[in-house]
PDB file of C-alpha atoms in Angstrom:
ATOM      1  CA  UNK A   7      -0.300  16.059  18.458  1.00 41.00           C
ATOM      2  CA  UNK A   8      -2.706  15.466  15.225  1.00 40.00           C
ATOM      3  CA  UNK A   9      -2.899  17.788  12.625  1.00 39.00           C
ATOM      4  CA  UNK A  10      -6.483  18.014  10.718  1.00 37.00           C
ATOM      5  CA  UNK A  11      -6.695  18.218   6.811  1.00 37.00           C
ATOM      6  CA  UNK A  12      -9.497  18.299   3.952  1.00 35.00           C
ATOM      7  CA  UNK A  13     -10.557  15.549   1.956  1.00 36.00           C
ATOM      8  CA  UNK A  14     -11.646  16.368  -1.747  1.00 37.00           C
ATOM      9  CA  UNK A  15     -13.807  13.924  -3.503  1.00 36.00           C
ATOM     10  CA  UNK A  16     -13.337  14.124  -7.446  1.00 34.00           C
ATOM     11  CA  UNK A  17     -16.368  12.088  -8.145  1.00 35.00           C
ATOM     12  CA  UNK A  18     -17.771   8.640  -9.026  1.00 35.00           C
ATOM     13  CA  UNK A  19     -15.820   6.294 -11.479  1.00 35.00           C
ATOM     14  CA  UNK A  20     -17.866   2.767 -11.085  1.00 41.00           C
ATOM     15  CA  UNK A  21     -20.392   1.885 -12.888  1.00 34.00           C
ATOM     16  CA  UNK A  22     -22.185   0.985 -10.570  1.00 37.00           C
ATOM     17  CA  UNK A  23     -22.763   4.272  -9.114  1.00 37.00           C
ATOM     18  CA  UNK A  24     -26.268   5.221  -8.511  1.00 32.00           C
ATOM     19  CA  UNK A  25     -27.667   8.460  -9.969  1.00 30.00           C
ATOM     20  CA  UNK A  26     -30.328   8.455  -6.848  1.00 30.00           C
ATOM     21  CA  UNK A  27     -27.177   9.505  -5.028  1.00 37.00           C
ATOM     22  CA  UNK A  28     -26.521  12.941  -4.343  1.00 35.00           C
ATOM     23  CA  UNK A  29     -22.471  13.778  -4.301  1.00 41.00           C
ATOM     24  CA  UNK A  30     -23.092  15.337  -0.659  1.00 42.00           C
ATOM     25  CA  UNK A  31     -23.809  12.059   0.908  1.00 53.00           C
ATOM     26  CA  UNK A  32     -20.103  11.331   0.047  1.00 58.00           C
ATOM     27  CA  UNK A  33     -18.355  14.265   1.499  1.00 63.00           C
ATOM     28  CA  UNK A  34     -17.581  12.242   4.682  1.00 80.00           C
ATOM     29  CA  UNK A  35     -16.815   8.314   3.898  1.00 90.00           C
ATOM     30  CA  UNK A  36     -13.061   9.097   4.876  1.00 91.00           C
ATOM     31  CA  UNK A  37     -11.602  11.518   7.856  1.00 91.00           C
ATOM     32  CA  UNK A  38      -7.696  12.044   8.035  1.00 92.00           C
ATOM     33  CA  UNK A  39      -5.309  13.494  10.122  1.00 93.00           C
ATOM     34  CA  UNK A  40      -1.375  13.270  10.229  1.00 94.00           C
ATOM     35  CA  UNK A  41       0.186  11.736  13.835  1.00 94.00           C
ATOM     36  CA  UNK A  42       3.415  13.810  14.389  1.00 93.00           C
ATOM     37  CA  UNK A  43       5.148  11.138  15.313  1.00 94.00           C
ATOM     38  CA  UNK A  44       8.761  11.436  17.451  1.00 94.00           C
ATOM     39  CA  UNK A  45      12.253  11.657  16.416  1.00 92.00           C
ATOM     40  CA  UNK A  46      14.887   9.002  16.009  1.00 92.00           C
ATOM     41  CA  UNK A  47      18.505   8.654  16.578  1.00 90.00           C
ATOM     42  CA  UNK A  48      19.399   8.755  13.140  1.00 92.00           C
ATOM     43  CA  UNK A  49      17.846  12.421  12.329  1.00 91.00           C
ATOM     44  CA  UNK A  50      14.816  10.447  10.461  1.00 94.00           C
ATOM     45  CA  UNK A  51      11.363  11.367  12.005  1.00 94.00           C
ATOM     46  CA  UNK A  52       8.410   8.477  12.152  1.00 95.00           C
ATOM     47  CA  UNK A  53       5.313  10.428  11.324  1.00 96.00           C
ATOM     48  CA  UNK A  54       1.542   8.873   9.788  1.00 96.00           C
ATOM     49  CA  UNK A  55      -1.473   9.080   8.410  1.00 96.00           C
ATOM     50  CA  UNK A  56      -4.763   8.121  10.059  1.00 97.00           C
ATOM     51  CA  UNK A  57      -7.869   7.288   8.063  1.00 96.00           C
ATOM     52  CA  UNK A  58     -11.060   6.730   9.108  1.00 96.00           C
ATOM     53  CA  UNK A  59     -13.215   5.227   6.949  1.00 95.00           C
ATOM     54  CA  UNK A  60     -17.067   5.123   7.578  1.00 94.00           C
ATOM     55  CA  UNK A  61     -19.253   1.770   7.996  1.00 94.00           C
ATOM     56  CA  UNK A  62     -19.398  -0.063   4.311  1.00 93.00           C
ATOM     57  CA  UNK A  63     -16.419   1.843   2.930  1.00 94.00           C
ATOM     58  CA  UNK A  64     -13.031   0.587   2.169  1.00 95.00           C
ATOM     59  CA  UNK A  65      -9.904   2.056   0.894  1.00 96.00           C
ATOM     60  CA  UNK A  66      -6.411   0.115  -1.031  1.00 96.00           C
ATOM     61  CA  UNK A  67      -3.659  -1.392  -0.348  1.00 97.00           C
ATOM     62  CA  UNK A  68       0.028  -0.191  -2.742  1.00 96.00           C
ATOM     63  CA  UNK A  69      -1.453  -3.078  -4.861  1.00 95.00           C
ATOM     64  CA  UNK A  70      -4.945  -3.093  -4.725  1.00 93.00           C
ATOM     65  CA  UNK A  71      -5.648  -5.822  -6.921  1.00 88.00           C
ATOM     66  CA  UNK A  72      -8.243  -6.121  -9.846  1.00 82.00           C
ATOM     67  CA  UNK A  73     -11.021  -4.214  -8.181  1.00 78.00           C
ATOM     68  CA  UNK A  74      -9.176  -1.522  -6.516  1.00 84.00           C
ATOM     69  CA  UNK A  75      -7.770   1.837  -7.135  1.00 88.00           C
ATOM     70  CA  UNK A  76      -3.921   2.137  -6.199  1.00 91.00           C
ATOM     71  CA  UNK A  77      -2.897   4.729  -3.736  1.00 95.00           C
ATOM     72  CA  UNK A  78      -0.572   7.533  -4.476  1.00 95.00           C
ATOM     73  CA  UNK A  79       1.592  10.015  -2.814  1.00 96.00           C
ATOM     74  CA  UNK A  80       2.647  13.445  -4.338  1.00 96.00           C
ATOM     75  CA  UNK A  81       5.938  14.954  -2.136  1.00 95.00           C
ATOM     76  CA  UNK A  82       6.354  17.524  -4.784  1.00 94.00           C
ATOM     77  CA  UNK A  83       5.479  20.827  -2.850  1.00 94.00           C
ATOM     78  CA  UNK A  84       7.254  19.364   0.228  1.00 96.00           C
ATOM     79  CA  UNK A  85      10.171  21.405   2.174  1.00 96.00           C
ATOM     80  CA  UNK A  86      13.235  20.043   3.517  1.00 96.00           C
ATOM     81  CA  UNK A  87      12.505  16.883   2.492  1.00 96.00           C
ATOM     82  CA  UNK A  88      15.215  14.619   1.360  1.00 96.00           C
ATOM     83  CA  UNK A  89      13.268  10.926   1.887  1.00 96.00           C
ATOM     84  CA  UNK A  90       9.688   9.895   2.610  1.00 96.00           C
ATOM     85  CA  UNK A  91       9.457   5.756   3.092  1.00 96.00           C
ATOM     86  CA  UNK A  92       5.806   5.140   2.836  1.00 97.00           C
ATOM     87  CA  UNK A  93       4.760   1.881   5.283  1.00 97.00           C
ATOM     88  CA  UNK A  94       1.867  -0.029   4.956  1.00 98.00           C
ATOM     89  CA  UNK A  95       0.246  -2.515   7.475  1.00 98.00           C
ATOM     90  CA  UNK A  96      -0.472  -5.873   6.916  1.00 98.00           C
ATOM     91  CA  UNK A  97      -4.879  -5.166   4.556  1.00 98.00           C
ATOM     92  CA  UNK A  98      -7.338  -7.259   4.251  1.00 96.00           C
ATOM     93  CA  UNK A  99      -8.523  -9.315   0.871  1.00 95.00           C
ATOM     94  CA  UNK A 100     -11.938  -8.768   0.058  1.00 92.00           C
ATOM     95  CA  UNK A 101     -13.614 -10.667  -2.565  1.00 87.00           C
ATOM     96  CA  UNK A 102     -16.858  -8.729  -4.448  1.00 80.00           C
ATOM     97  CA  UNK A 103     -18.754  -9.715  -7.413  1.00 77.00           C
ATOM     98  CA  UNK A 104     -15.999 -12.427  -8.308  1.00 80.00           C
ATOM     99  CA  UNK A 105     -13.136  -9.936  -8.091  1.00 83.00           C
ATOM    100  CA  UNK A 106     -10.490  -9.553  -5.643  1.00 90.00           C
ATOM    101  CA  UNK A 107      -9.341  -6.194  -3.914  1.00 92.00           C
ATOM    102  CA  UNK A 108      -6.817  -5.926  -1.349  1.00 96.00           C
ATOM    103  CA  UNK A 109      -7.305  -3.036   1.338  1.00 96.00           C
ATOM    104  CA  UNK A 110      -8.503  -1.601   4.912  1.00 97.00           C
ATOM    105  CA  UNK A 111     -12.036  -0.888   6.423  1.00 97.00           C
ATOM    106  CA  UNK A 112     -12.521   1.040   9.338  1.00 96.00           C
ATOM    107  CA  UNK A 113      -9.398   2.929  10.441  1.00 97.00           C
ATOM    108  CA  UNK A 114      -5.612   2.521   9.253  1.00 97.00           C
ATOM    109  CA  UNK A 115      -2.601   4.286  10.429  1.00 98.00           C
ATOM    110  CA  UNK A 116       0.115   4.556   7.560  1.00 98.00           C
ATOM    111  CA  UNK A 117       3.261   5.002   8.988  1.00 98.00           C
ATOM    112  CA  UNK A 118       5.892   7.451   7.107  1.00 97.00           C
ATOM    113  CA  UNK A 119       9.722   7.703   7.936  1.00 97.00           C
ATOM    114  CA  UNK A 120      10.517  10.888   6.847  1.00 96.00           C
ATOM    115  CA  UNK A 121      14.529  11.976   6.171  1.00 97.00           C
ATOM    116  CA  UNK A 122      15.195  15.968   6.293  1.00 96.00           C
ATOM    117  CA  UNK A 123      17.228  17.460   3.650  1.00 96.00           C
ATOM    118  CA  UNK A 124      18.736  19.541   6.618  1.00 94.00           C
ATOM    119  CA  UNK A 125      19.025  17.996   9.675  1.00 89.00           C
ATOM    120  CA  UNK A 126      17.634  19.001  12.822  1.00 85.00           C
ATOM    121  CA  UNK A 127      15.625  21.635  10.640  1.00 90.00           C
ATOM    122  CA  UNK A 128      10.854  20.986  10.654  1.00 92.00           C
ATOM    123  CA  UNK A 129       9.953  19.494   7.786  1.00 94.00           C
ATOM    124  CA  UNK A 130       7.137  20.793   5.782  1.00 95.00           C
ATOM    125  CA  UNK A 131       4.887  17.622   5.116  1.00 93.00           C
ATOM    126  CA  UNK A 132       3.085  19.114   2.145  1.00 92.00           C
ATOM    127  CA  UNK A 133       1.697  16.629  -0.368  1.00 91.00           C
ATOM    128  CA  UNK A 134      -1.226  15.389  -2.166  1.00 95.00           C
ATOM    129  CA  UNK A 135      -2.412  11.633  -1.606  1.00 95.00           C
ATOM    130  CA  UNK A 136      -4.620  10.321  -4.450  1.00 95.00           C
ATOM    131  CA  UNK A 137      -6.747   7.244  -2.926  1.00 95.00           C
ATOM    132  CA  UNK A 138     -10.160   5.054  -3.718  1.00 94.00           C
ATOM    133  CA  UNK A 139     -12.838   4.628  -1.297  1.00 93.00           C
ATOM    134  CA  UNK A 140     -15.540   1.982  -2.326  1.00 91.00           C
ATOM    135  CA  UNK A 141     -19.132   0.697  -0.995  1.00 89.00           C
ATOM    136  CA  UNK A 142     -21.452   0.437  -3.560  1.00 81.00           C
ATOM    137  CA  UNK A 143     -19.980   2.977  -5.439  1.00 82.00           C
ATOM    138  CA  UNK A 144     -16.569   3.850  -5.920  1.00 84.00           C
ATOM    139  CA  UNK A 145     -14.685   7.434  -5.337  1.00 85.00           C
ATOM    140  CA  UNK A 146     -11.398   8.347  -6.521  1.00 90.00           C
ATOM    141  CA  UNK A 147     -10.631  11.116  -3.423  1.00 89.00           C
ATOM    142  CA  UNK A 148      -7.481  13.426  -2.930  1.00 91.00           C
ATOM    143  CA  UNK A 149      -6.242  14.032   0.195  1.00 91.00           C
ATOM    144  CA  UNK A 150      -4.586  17.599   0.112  1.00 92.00           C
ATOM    145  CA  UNK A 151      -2.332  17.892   3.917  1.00 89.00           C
ATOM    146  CA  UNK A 152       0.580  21.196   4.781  1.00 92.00           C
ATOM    147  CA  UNK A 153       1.996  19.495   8.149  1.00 92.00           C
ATOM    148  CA  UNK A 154       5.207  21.161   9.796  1.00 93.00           C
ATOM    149  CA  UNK A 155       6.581  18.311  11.261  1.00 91.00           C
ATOM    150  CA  UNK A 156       8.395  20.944  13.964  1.00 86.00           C
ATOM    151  CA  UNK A 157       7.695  19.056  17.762  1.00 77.00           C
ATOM    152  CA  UNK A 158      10.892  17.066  18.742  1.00 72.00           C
ATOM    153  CA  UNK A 159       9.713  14.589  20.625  1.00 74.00           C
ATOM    154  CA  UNK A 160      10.902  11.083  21.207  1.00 76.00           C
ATOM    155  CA  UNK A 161       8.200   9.274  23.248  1.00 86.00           C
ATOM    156  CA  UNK A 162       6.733   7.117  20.479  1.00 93.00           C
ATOM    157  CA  UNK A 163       3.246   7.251  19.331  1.00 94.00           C
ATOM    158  CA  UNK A 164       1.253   4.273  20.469  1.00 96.00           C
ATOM    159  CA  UNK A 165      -1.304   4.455  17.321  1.00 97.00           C
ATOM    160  CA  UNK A 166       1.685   4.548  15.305  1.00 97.00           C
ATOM    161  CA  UNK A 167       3.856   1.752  17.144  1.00 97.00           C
ATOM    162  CA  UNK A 168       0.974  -0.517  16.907  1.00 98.00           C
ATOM    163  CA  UNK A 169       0.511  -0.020  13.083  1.00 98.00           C
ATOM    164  CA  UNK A 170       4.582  -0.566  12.626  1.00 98.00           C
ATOM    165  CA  UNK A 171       3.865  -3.911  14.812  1.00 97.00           C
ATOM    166  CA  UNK A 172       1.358  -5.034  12.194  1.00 97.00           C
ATOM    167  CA  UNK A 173       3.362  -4.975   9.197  1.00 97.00           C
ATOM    168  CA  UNK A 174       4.410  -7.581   7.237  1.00 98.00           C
ATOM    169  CA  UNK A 175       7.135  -9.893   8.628  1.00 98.00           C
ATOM    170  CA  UNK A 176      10.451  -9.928   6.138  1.00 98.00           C
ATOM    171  CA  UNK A 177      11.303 -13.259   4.495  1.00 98.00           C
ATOM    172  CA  UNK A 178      13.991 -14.091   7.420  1.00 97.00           C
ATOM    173  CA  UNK A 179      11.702 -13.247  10.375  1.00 98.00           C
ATOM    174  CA  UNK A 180       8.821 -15.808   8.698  1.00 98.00           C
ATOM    175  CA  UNK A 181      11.822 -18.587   7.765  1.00 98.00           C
ATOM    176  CA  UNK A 182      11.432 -18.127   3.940  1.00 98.00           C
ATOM    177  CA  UNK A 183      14.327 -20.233   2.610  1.00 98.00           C
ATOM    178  CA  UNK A 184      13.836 -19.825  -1.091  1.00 98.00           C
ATOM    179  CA  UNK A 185      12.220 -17.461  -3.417  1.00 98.00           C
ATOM    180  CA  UNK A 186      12.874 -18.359  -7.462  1.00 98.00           C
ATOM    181  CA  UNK A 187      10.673 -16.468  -9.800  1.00 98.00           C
ATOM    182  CA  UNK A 188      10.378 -18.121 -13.988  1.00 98.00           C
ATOM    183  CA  UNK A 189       9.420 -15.710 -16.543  1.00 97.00           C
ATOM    184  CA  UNK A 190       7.715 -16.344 -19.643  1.00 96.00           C
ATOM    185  CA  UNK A 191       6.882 -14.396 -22.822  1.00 94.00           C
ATOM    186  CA  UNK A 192       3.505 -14.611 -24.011  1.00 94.00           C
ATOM    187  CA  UNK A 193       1.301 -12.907 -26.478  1.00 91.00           C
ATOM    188  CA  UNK A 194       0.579  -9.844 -24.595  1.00 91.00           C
ATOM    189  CA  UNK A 195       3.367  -9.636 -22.146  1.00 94.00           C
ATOM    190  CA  UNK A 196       5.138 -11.808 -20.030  1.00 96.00           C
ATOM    191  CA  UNK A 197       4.169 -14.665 -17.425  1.00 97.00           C
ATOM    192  CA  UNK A 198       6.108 -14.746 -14.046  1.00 98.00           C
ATOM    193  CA  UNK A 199       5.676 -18.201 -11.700  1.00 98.00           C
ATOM    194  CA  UNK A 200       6.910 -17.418  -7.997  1.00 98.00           C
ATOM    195  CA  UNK A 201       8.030 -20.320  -5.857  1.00 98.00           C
ATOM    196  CA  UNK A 202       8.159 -19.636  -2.137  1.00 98.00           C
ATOM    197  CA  UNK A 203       9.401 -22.248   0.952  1.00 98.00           C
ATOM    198  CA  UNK A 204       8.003 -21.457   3.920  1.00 98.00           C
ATOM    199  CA  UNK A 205       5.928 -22.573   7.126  1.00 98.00           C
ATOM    200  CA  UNK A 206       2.361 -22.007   6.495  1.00 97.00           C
ATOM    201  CA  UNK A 207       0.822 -18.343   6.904  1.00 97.00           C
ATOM    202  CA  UNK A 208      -2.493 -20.121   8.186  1.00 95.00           C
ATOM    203  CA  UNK A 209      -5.737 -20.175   6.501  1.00 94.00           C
ATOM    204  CA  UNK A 210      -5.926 -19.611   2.675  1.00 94.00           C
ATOM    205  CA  UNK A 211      -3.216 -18.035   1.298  1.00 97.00           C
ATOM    206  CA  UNK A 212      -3.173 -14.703  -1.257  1.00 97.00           C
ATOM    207  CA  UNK A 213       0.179 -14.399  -2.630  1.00 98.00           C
ATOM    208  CA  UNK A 214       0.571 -10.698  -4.406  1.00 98.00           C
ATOM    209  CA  UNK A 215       3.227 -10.066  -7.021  1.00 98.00           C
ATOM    210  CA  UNK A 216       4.682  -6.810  -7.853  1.00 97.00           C
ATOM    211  CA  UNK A 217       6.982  -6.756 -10.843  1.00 96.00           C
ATOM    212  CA  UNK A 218       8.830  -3.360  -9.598  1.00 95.00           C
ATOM    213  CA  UNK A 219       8.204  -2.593 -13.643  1.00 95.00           C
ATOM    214  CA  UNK A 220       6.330   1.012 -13.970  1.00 93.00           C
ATOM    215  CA  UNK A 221       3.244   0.898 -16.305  1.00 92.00           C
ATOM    216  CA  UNK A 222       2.810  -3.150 -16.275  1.00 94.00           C
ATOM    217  CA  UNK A 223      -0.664  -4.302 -14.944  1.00 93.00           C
ATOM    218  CA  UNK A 224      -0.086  -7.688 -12.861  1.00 95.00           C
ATOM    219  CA  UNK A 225      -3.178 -10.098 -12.832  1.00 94.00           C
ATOM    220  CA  UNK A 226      -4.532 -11.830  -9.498  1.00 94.00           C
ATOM    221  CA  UNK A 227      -1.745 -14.772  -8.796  1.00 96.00           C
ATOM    222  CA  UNK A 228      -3.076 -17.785  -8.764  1.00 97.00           C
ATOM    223  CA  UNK A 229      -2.060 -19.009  -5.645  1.00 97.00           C
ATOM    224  CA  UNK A 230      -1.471 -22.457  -4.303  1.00 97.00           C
ATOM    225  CA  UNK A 231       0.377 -24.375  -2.057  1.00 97.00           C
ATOM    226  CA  UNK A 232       2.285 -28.092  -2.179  1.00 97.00           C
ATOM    227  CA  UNK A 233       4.115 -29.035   1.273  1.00 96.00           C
ATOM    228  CA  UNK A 234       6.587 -26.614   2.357  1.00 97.00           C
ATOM    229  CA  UNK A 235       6.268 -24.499  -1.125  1.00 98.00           C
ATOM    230  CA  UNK A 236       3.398 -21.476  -2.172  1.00 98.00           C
ATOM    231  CA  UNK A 237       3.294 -21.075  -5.620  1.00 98.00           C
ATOM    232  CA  UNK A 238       1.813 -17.623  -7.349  1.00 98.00           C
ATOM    233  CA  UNK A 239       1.251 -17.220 -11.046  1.00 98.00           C
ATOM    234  CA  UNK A 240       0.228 -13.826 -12.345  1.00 97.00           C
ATOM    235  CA  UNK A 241       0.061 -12.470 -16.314  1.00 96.00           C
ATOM    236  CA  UNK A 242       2.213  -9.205 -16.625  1.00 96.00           C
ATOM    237  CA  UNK A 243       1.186  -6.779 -19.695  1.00 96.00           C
ATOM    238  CA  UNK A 244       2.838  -3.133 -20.119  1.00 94.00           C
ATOM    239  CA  UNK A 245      -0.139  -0.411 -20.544  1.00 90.00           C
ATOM    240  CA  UNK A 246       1.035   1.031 -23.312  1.00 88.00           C
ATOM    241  CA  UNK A 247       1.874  -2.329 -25.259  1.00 87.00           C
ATOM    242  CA  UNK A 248       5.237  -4.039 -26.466  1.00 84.00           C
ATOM    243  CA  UNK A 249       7.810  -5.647 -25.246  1.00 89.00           C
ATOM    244  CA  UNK A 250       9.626  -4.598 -21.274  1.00 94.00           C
ATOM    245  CA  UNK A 251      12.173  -5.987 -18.903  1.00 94.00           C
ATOM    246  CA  UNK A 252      11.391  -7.549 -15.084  1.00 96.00           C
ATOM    247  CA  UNK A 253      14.896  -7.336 -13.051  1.00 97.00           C
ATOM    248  CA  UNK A 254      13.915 -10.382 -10.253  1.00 97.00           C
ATOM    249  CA  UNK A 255      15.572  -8.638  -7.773  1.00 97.00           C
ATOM    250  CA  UNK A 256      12.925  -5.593  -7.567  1.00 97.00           C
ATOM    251  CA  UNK A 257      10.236  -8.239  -7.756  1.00 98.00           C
ATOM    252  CA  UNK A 258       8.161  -8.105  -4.396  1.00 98.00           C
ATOM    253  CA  UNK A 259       6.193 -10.967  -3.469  1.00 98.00           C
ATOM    254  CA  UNK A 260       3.778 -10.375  -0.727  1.00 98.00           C
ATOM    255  CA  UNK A 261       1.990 -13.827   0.824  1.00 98.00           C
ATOM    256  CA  UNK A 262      -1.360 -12.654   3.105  1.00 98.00           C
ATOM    257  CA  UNK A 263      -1.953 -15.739   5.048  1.00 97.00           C
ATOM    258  CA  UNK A 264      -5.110 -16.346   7.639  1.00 95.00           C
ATOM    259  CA  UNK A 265      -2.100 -15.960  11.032  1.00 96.00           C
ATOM    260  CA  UNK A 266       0.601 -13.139   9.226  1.00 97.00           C
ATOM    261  CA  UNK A 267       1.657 -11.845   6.064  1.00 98.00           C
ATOM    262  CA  UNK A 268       5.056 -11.934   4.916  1.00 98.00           C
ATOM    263  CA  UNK A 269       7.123  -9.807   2.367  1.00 98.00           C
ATOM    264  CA  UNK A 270       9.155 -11.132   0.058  1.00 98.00           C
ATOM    265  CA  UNK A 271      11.424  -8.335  -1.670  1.00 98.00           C
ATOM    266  CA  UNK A 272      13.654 -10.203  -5.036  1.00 97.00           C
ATOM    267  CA  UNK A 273      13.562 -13.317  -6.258  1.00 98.00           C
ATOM    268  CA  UNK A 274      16.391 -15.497  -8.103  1.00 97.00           C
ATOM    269  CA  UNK A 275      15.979 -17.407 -11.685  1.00 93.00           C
ATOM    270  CA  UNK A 276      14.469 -20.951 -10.905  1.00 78.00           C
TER     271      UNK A 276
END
């Protein structure tokens, strides 16, 4: 069972935005719909999102990079809802006009695990999900959805198995046997150097750093590898200025390599 929502465009931010285009010829670059999902054994309920994007659009990863516009999630208005664990499958790196974004073209299912606040009870799935879309111009869109999540059902979702099956591996399924991260201060912020031992991801490798920090822009890591060991170096400045604190073990490193993608979640002092 799908259930059907509207997408609201609030209008151009690049620019590079064309003023020969008329806002109607964006009212369908992205179609949505939430997969029901089935039930598991623990009361949780696996639900998602499917977007479709049209030809020459993209949308962003949780960390979109330079280019991009990070996705977020509103659960405010929401009913019954004691956890959402947002997902995300293993994007794509794109690399435009000598920037880097990190994201999905065509379609992407986002998997949600959803936790009632009473269990056995439907769960109102009613939320707001702020997004980007980009061709040559680029659309900050809202995604307004009411779901009751209210069909038990255990017979899993193949759309949504298939996403779950292209996540990320964790750090012991890809045979990561060390992750240190140094930090150093600098003149704006801080500077954090992530080591990484593990077989080769294939290709070229795009390690992403997350500092777990709210309000601290990250830079594109400079990524490189040396035998066994990736190294990523990003620059980490607060947005509002001063001084701030990076606690390694909320530090997620993400490596996007040409075969898989792994996710790193902490790191320990080199």
């Amino acid at each position: 069972m799908t259930v059907r929502f509207s997408i609201l465009a609030a209008g151009a931010i690049c620019a590079a935005a064309a003023s020969a285009h008329a806002q109607s010829g964006f009212d369908d670059v992205v179609q949505a719909e939430v997969l029901q999902g089935w039930d598991l054994p623990d009361g949780r309920r696996v639900a998602a999102l499917r977007l479709t994007l049209a030809p020459g659009w993209k949308t962003y990863w949780r960390a979109p990079g330079d280019a991009g516009i990070p996705p977020h999630f509103d659960w405010g208005r929401a009913r019954n809802l004691r956890d959402v664990s947002v997902t995300w499958p293993t994007p794509n790196v794109y690399v435009e006009y000598g920037l880097r974004s990190i994201g999905y073209t065509g379609q992407v299912v986002i998997p949600v695990y959803v936790t009632p606040a009473r269990a056995g009870k439907p769960v109102r799935l009613r939320s707001t999900m702020s997004l980007g879309v980009c061709a040559e111009v680029c659309l900050p869109h809202q995604i307004e959805f009411d779901t009751l999540l209210d069909a038990p059902d255990a017979s899993p979702t193949p759309a949504i198995v298939a996403a779950l099956a292209d996540v990320p591996y964790s750090a012991s399924e890809a045979g990561v046997s060390a992750a240190t991260c140094t930090l150093r201060p600098t003149d704006r912020g801080m500077q954090i150097e992530a080591r990484v031992t593990l077989p080769d991801t294939g290709g070229r490798e795009v390690a992403v750093i997350e500092p777990g920090v709210p309000g601290v822009w990250v830079s594109e890591a400079k990524t490189t590898r040396r035998g066994g060991t990736v190294t990523a170096v990003s620059e980490m400045v607060h947005q509002k200025g001063g001084a701030f604190g990076v606690d390694r073990s909320n530090v997620r490193i993400t490596i996007l390599g040409g075969h898989y993608a792994v996710d790193i979640k902490g790191c320990t002092g080199s």
